[in-house]
PDB file of C-alpha atoms in Angstrom:
ATOM      1  CA  UNK A   1     -11.559 -29.878  29.118  1.00  0.00           C
ATOM      2  CA  UNK A   2     -12.899 -29.889  25.543  1.00  0.00           C
ATOM      3  CA  UNK A   3     -13.512 -26.949  23.263  1.00  0.00           C
ATOM      4  CA  UNK A   4     -16.836 -25.212  23.817  1.00  0.00           C
ATOM      5  CA  UNK A   5     -19.207 -25.690  20.851  1.00  0.00           C
ATOM      6  CA  UNK A   6     -21.672 -22.950  21.798  1.00  0.00           C
ATOM      7  CA  UNK A   7     -21.801 -19.802  19.665  1.00  0.00           C
ATOM      8  CA  UNK A   8     -20.937 -16.360  20.988  1.00  0.00           C
ATOM      9  CA  UNK A   9     -20.451 -12.945  19.403  1.00  0.00           C
ATOM     10  CA  UNK A  10     -16.869 -11.708  19.192  1.00  0.00           C
ATOM     11  CA  UNK A  11     -15.343  -8.485  17.857  1.00  0.00           C
ATOM     12  CA  UNK A  12     -12.408  -8.974  15.514  1.00  0.00           C
ATOM     13  CA  UNK A  13      -9.984  -6.204  14.638  1.00  0.00           C
ATOM     14  CA  UNK A  14      -9.241  -6.093  10.905  1.00  0.00           C
ATOM     15  CA  UNK A  15      -6.431  -4.537   8.912  1.00  0.00           C
ATOM     16  CA  UNK A  16      -6.970  -0.952   7.808  1.00  0.00           C
ATOM     17  CA  UNK A  17      -9.627  -0.674   5.096  1.00  0.00           C
ATOM     18  CA  UNK A  18     -10.037  -4.478   4.944  1.00  0.00           C
ATOM     19  CA  UNK A  19     -13.497  -4.842   6.509  1.00  0.00           C
ATOM     20  CA  UNK A  20     -15.145  -6.073   3.278  1.00  0.00           C
ATOM     21  CA  UNK A  21     -12.201  -8.413   2.558  1.00  0.00           C
ATOM     22  CA  UNK A  22     -12.528  -9.842   6.088  1.00  0.00           C
ATOM     23  CA  UNK A  23     -16.245 -10.412   5.528  1.00  0.00           C
ATOM     24  CA  UNK A  24     -15.471 -12.261   2.281  1.00  0.00           C
ATOM     25  CA  UNK A  25     -12.796 -14.432   3.944  1.00  0.00           C
ATOM     26  CA  UNK A  26     -15.082 -15.314   6.854  1.00  0.00           C
ATOM     27  CA  UNK A  27     -17.971 -16.169   4.520  1.00  0.00           C
ATOM     28  CA  UNK A  28     -15.630 -18.444   2.556  1.00  0.00           C
ATOM     29  CA  UNK A  29     -14.761 -20.167   5.842  1.00  0.00           C
ATOM     30  CA  UNK A  30     -18.450 -20.569   6.660  1.00  0.00           C
ATOM     31  CA  UNK A  31     -18.203 -18.366   9.761  1.00  0.00           C
ATOM     32  CA  UNK A  32     -21.268 -16.221  10.468  1.00  0.00           C
ATOM     33  CA  UNK A  33     -20.101 -12.611  10.310  1.00  0.00           C
ATOM     34  CA  UNK A  34     -21.793  -9.261  10.730  1.00  0.00           C
ATOM     35  CA  UNK A  35     -20.352  -6.100   9.204  1.00  0.00           C
ATOM     36  CA  UNK A  36     -22.562  -3.110  10.023  1.00  0.00           C
ATOM     37  CA  UNK A  37     -22.570  -0.718   7.061  1.00  0.00           C
ATOM     38  CA  UNK A  38     -23.884   2.718   6.258  1.00  0.00           C
ATOM     39  CA  UNK A  39     -24.305   4.620   3.022  1.00  0.00           C
ATOM     40  CA  UNK A  40     -22.022   7.594   2.397  1.00  0.00           C
ATOM     41  CA  UNK A  41     -22.177  10.082  -0.448  1.00  0.00           C
ATOM     42  CA  UNK A  42     -18.827  10.670  -2.143  1.00  0.00           C
ATOM     43  CA  UNK A  43     -18.421  13.737  -4.311  1.00  0.00           C
ATOM     44  CA  UNK A  44     -16.158  14.007  -7.311  1.00  0.00           C
ATOM     45  CA  UNK A  45     -15.844  17.056  -9.546  1.00  0.00           C
ATOM     46  CA  UNK A  46     -18.305  15.601 -12.078  1.00  0.00           C
ATOM     47  CA  UNK A  47     -20.672  13.446  -9.987  1.00  0.00           C
ATOM     48  CA  UNK A  48     -21.925  12.178  -6.642  1.00  0.00           C
ATOM     49  CA  UNK A  49     -22.149   8.503  -5.753  1.00  0.00           C
ATOM     50  CA  UNK A  50     -23.593   6.581  -2.813  1.00  0.00           C
ATOM     51  CA  UNK A  51     -21.235   3.902  -1.514  1.00  0.00           C
ATOM     52  CA  UNK A  52     -21.360   1.365   1.295  1.00  0.00           C
ATOM     53  CA  UNK A  53     -18.885   2.023   4.105  1.00  0.00           C
ATOM     54  CA  UNK A  54     -18.227   0.144   7.349  1.00  0.00           C
ATOM     55  CA  UNK A  55     -20.137   1.798  10.182  1.00  0.00           C
ATOM     56  CA  UNK A  56     -17.483   0.895  12.750  1.00  0.00           C
ATOM     57  CA  UNK A  57     -14.138   1.131  10.990  1.00  0.00           C
ATOM     58  CA  UNK A  58     -11.589  -1.548  11.825  1.00  0.00           C
ATOM     59  CA  UNK A  59     -14.001  -4.145  13.223  1.00  0.00           C
ATOM     60  CA  UNK A  60     -16.151  -7.061  12.148  1.00  0.00           C
ATOM     61  CA  UNK A  61     -18.305  -9.207  14.410  1.00  0.00           C
ATOM     62  CA  UNK A  62     -18.613 -12.984  14.296  1.00  0.00           C
ATOM     63  CA  UNK A  63     -21.027 -15.438  15.878  1.00  0.00           C
ATOM     64  CA  UNK A  64     -18.767 -18.414  16.311  1.00  0.00           C
ATOM     65  CA  UNK A  65     -17.722 -21.415  18.325  1.00  0.00           C
ATOM     66  CA  UNK A  66     -14.266 -21.288  19.895  1.00  0.00           C
ATOM     67  CA  UNK A  67     -12.911 -23.407  17.038  1.00  0.00           C
ATOM     68  CA  UNK A  68     -14.396 -21.042  14.407  1.00  0.00           C
ATOM     69  CA  UNK A  69     -13.016 -18.037  16.296  1.00  0.00           C
ATOM     70  CA  UNK A  70      -9.537 -19.526  16.168  1.00  0.00           C
ATOM     71  CA  UNK A  71      -9.854 -20.307  12.424  1.00  0.00           C
ATOM     72  CA  UNK A  72     -11.025 -16.746  11.828  1.00  0.00           C
ATOM     73  CA  UNK A  73      -7.846 -15.380  13.386  1.00  0.00           C
ATOM     74  CA  UNK A  74      -5.791 -17.187  10.728  1.00  0.00           C
ATOM     75  CA  UNK A  75      -7.268 -15.054   7.909  1.00  0.00           C
ATOM     76  CA  UNK A  76      -4.988 -12.483   6.266  1.00  0.00           C
ATOM     77  CA  UNK A  77      -7.304  -9.523   6.884  1.00  0.00           C
ATOM     78  CA  UNK A  78      -7.880 -10.302  10.590  1.00  0.00           C
ATOM     79  CA  UNK A  79      -5.476  -8.797  13.131  1.00  0.00           C
ATOM     80  CA  UNK A  80      -6.850 -10.058  16.458  1.00  0.00           C
ATOM     81  CA  UNK A  81      -9.863 -10.759  18.632  1.00  0.00           C
ATOM     82  CA  UNK A  82     -10.675  -8.327  21.431  1.00  0.00           C
ATOM     83  CA  UNK A  83      -9.981  -9.700  24.914  1.00  0.00           C
ATOM     84  CA  UNK A  84     -11.263  -8.785  28.358  1.00  0.00           C
ATOM     85  CA  UNK A  85      -9.879 -10.192  31.589  1.00  0.00           C
ATOM     86  CA  UNK A  86      -7.468 -12.464  29.706  1.00  0.00           C
ATOM     87  CA  UNK A  87     -10.271 -14.179  27.751  1.00  0.00           C
ATOM     88  CA  UNK A  88     -11.888 -13.467  24.372  1.00  0.00           C
ATOM     89  CA  UNK A  89     -14.478 -10.755  25.021  1.00  0.00           C
ATOM     90  CA  UNK A  90     -18.020 -11.979  24.385  1.00  0.00           C
ATOM     91  CA  UNK A  91     -20.550  -9.443  23.138  1.00  0.00           C
ATOM     92  CA  UNK A  92     -24.079 -10.080  24.447  1.00  0.00           C
ATOM     93  CA  UNK A  93     -26.533 -11.164  21.720  1.00  0.00           C
ATOM     94  CA  UNK A  94     -28.907  -8.313  22.589  1.00  0.00           C
ATOM     95  CA  UNK A  95     -26.258  -5.682  21.762  1.00  0.00           C
ATOM     96  CA  UNK A  96     -25.758  -7.083  18.246  1.00  0.00           C
ATOM     97  CA  UNK A  97     -29.533  -7.427  17.791  1.00  0.00           C
ATOM     98  CA  UNK A  98     -30.061  -3.803  18.859  1.00  0.00           C
ATOM     99  CA  UNK A  99     -27.439  -2.641  16.348  1.00  0.00           C
ATOM    100  CA  UNK A 100     -29.154  -4.631  13.580  1.00  0.00           C
ATOM    101  CA  UNK A 101     -32.565  -3.145  14.471  1.00  0.00           C
ATOM    102  CA  UNK A 102     -31.229   0.405  14.388  1.00  0.00           C
ATOM    103  CA  UNK A 103     -29.567  -0.085  11.008  1.00  0.00           C
ATOM    104  CA  UNK A 104     -32.583  -1.876   9.492  1.00  0.00           C
ATOM    105  CA  UNK A 105     -34.508   1.375   9.106  1.00  0.00           C
ATOM    106  CA  UNK A 106     -31.759   3.264   7.258  1.00  0.00           C
ATOM    107  CA  UNK A 107     -32.026   6.289   9.522  1.00  0.00           C
ATOM    108  CA  UNK A 108     -28.957   8.474   9.867  1.00  0.00           C
ATOM    109  CA  UNK A 109     -26.651   7.080  12.528  1.00  0.00           C
ATOM    110  CA  UNK A 110     -23.515   8.534  14.032  1.00  0.00           C
ATOM    111  CA  UNK A 111     -20.811   6.444  15.673  1.00  0.00           C
ATOM    112  CA  UNK A 112     -19.048   8.169  18.540  1.00  0.00           C
ATOM    113  CA  UNK A 113     -16.019   7.049  20.487  1.00  0.00           C
ATOM    114  CA  UNK A 114     -17.054   5.850  23.916  1.00  0.00           C
ATOM    115  CA  UNK A 115     -15.346   7.923  26.563  1.00  0.00           C
ATOM    116  CA  UNK A 116     -15.445   7.089  30.243  1.00  0.00           C
ATOM    117  CA  UNK A 117     -14.558   9.279  33.195  1.00  0.00           C
ATOM    118  CA  UNK A 118     -10.851   8.739  33.883  1.00  0.00           C
ATOM    119  CA  UNK A 119      -9.900   8.198  30.221  1.00  0.00           C
ATOM    120  CA  UNK A 120      -6.934  10.073  28.840  1.00  0.00           C
ATOM    121  CA  UNK A 121      -8.319  12.336  26.094  1.00  0.00           C
ATOM    122  CA  UNK A 122      -6.894  14.644  23.430  1.00  0.00           C
ATOM    123  CA  UNK A 123      -8.538  17.829  22.200  1.00  0.00           C
ATOM    124  CA  UNK A 124      -8.719  17.751  18.382  1.00  0.00           C
ATOM    125  CA  UNK A 125     -10.155  21.169  17.524  1.00  0.00           C
ATOM    126  CA  UNK A 126     -10.467  24.698  18.774  1.00  0.00           C
ATOM    127  CA  UNK A 127      -8.008  26.848  20.728  1.00  0.00           C
ATOM    128  CA  UNK A 128      -6.927  23.912  22.939  1.00  0.00           C
ATOM    129  CA  UNK A 129      -6.168  21.583  20.004  1.00  0.00           C
ATOM    130  CA  UNK A 130      -3.460  19.048  20.862  1.00  0.00           C
ATOM    131  CA  UNK A 131      -3.872  19.326  24.645  1.00  0.00           C
ATOM    132  CA  UNK A 132      -4.075  15.973  26.450  1.00  0.00           C
ATOM    133  CA  UNK A 133      -5.872  15.589  29.753  1.00  0.00           C
ATOM    134  CA  UNK A 134      -8.042  13.326  31.876  1.00  0.00           C
ATOM    135  CA  UNK A 135     -11.802  13.194  31.367  1.00  0.00           C
ATOM    136  CA  UNK A 136     -13.389  14.284  34.637  1.00  0.00           C
ATOM    137  CA  UNK A 137     -17.112  14.274  33.861  1.00  0.00           C
ATOM    138  CA  UNK A 138     -19.666  13.921  31.119  1.00  0.00           C
ATOM    139  CA  UNK A 139     -22.688  16.185  31.312  1.00  0.00           C
ATOM    140  CA  UNK A 140     -26.186  15.892  29.911  1.00  0.00           C
ATOM    141  CA  UNK A 141     -25.595  18.916  27.688  1.00  0.00           C
ATOM    142  CA  UNK A 142     -23.035  17.010  25.617  1.00  0.00           C
ATOM    143  CA  UNK A 143     -20.129  18.882  27.124  1.00  0.00           C
ATOM    144  CA  UNK A 144     -17.168  17.313  28.796  1.00  0.00           C
ATOM    145  CA  UNK A 145     -14.867  18.573  31.479  1.00  0.00           C
ATOM    146  CA  UNK A 146     -11.191  17.819  31.007  1.00  0.00           C
ATOM    147  CA  UNK A 147      -8.575  18.223  33.669  1.00  0.00           C
ATOM    148  CA  UNK A 148      -5.136  19.177  32.419  1.00  0.00           C
ATOM    149  CA  UNK A 149      -2.180  18.956  34.758  1.00  0.00           C
ATOM    150  CA  UNK A 150      -0.417  22.302  34.569  1.00  0.00           C
ATOM    151  CA  UNK A 151       2.230  23.112  37.160  1.00  0.00           C
ATOM    152  CA  UNK A 152       0.577  20.705  39.583  1.00  0.00           C
ATOM    153  CA  UNK A 153      -2.811  22.370  39.177  1.00  0.00           C
ATOM    154  CA  UNK A 154      -5.913  21.236  37.402  1.00  0.00           C
ATOM    155  CA  UNK A 155      -7.501  23.420  34.788  1.00  0.00           C
ATOM    156  CA  UNK A 156     -11.038  22.454  33.890  1.00  0.00           C
ATOM    157  CA  UNK A 157     -12.287  23.244  30.400  1.00  0.00           C
ATOM    158  CA  UNK A 158     -15.829  22.585  29.196  1.00  0.00           C
ATOM    159  CA  UNK A 159     -15.789  21.361  25.596  1.00  0.00           C
ATOM    160  CA  UNK A 160     -18.081  19.887  22.992  1.00  0.00           C
ATOM    161  CA  UNK A 161     -17.875  16.085  22.890  1.00  0.00           C
ATOM    162  CA  UNK A 162     -17.028  16.340  19.177  1.00  0.00           C
ATOM    163  CA  UNK A 163     -13.790  18.125  19.996  1.00  0.00           C
ATOM    164  CA  UNK A 164     -12.400  15.302  22.145  1.00  0.00           C
ATOM    165  CA  UNK A 165     -11.083  11.848  21.270  1.00  0.00           C
ATOM    166  CA  UNK A 166      -9.560   9.123  23.398  1.00  0.00           C
ATOM    167  CA  UNK A 167      -5.796   9.644  23.548  1.00  0.00           C
ATOM    168  CA  UNK A 168      -3.556   6.845  22.329  1.00  0.00           C
ATOM    169  CA  UNK A 169      -1.480   5.296  25.094  1.00  0.00           C
TER     170      UNK A 169
END
């Protein structure tokens, strides 16, 4: 079976703080890349400056054939391609197009970690900081319930979604 020549969107993981370098390397290769960016204001003691920052740290997206995807993985700033079910994960075109539309109008956007019921989560602020538990539900009021195993019991705590991150395995 030959290599597929159709283009698909893939998410590539890049080395820490190398998103712009990855974009440059991919452009040099001739691979169509998309690095969503936002504008951040950095303050120094004597001035403020607006700078471009990657919207989704650690990732760049490419629209590529299988051959181009493989060449992309050889670049120094690229760590890996995300996989799902043992195959390179393909991002639907409409998801990338929606992201582009949202960013086109320069409105303030916030990127949140996607948490699903059943994920292991860690509390990062407040009196329960450092506690790890299992996400049990996600409510409409932007609160989450976390179950923490404690002496073979579950303790449910309702927390702000901003105080929880996905725990590292």
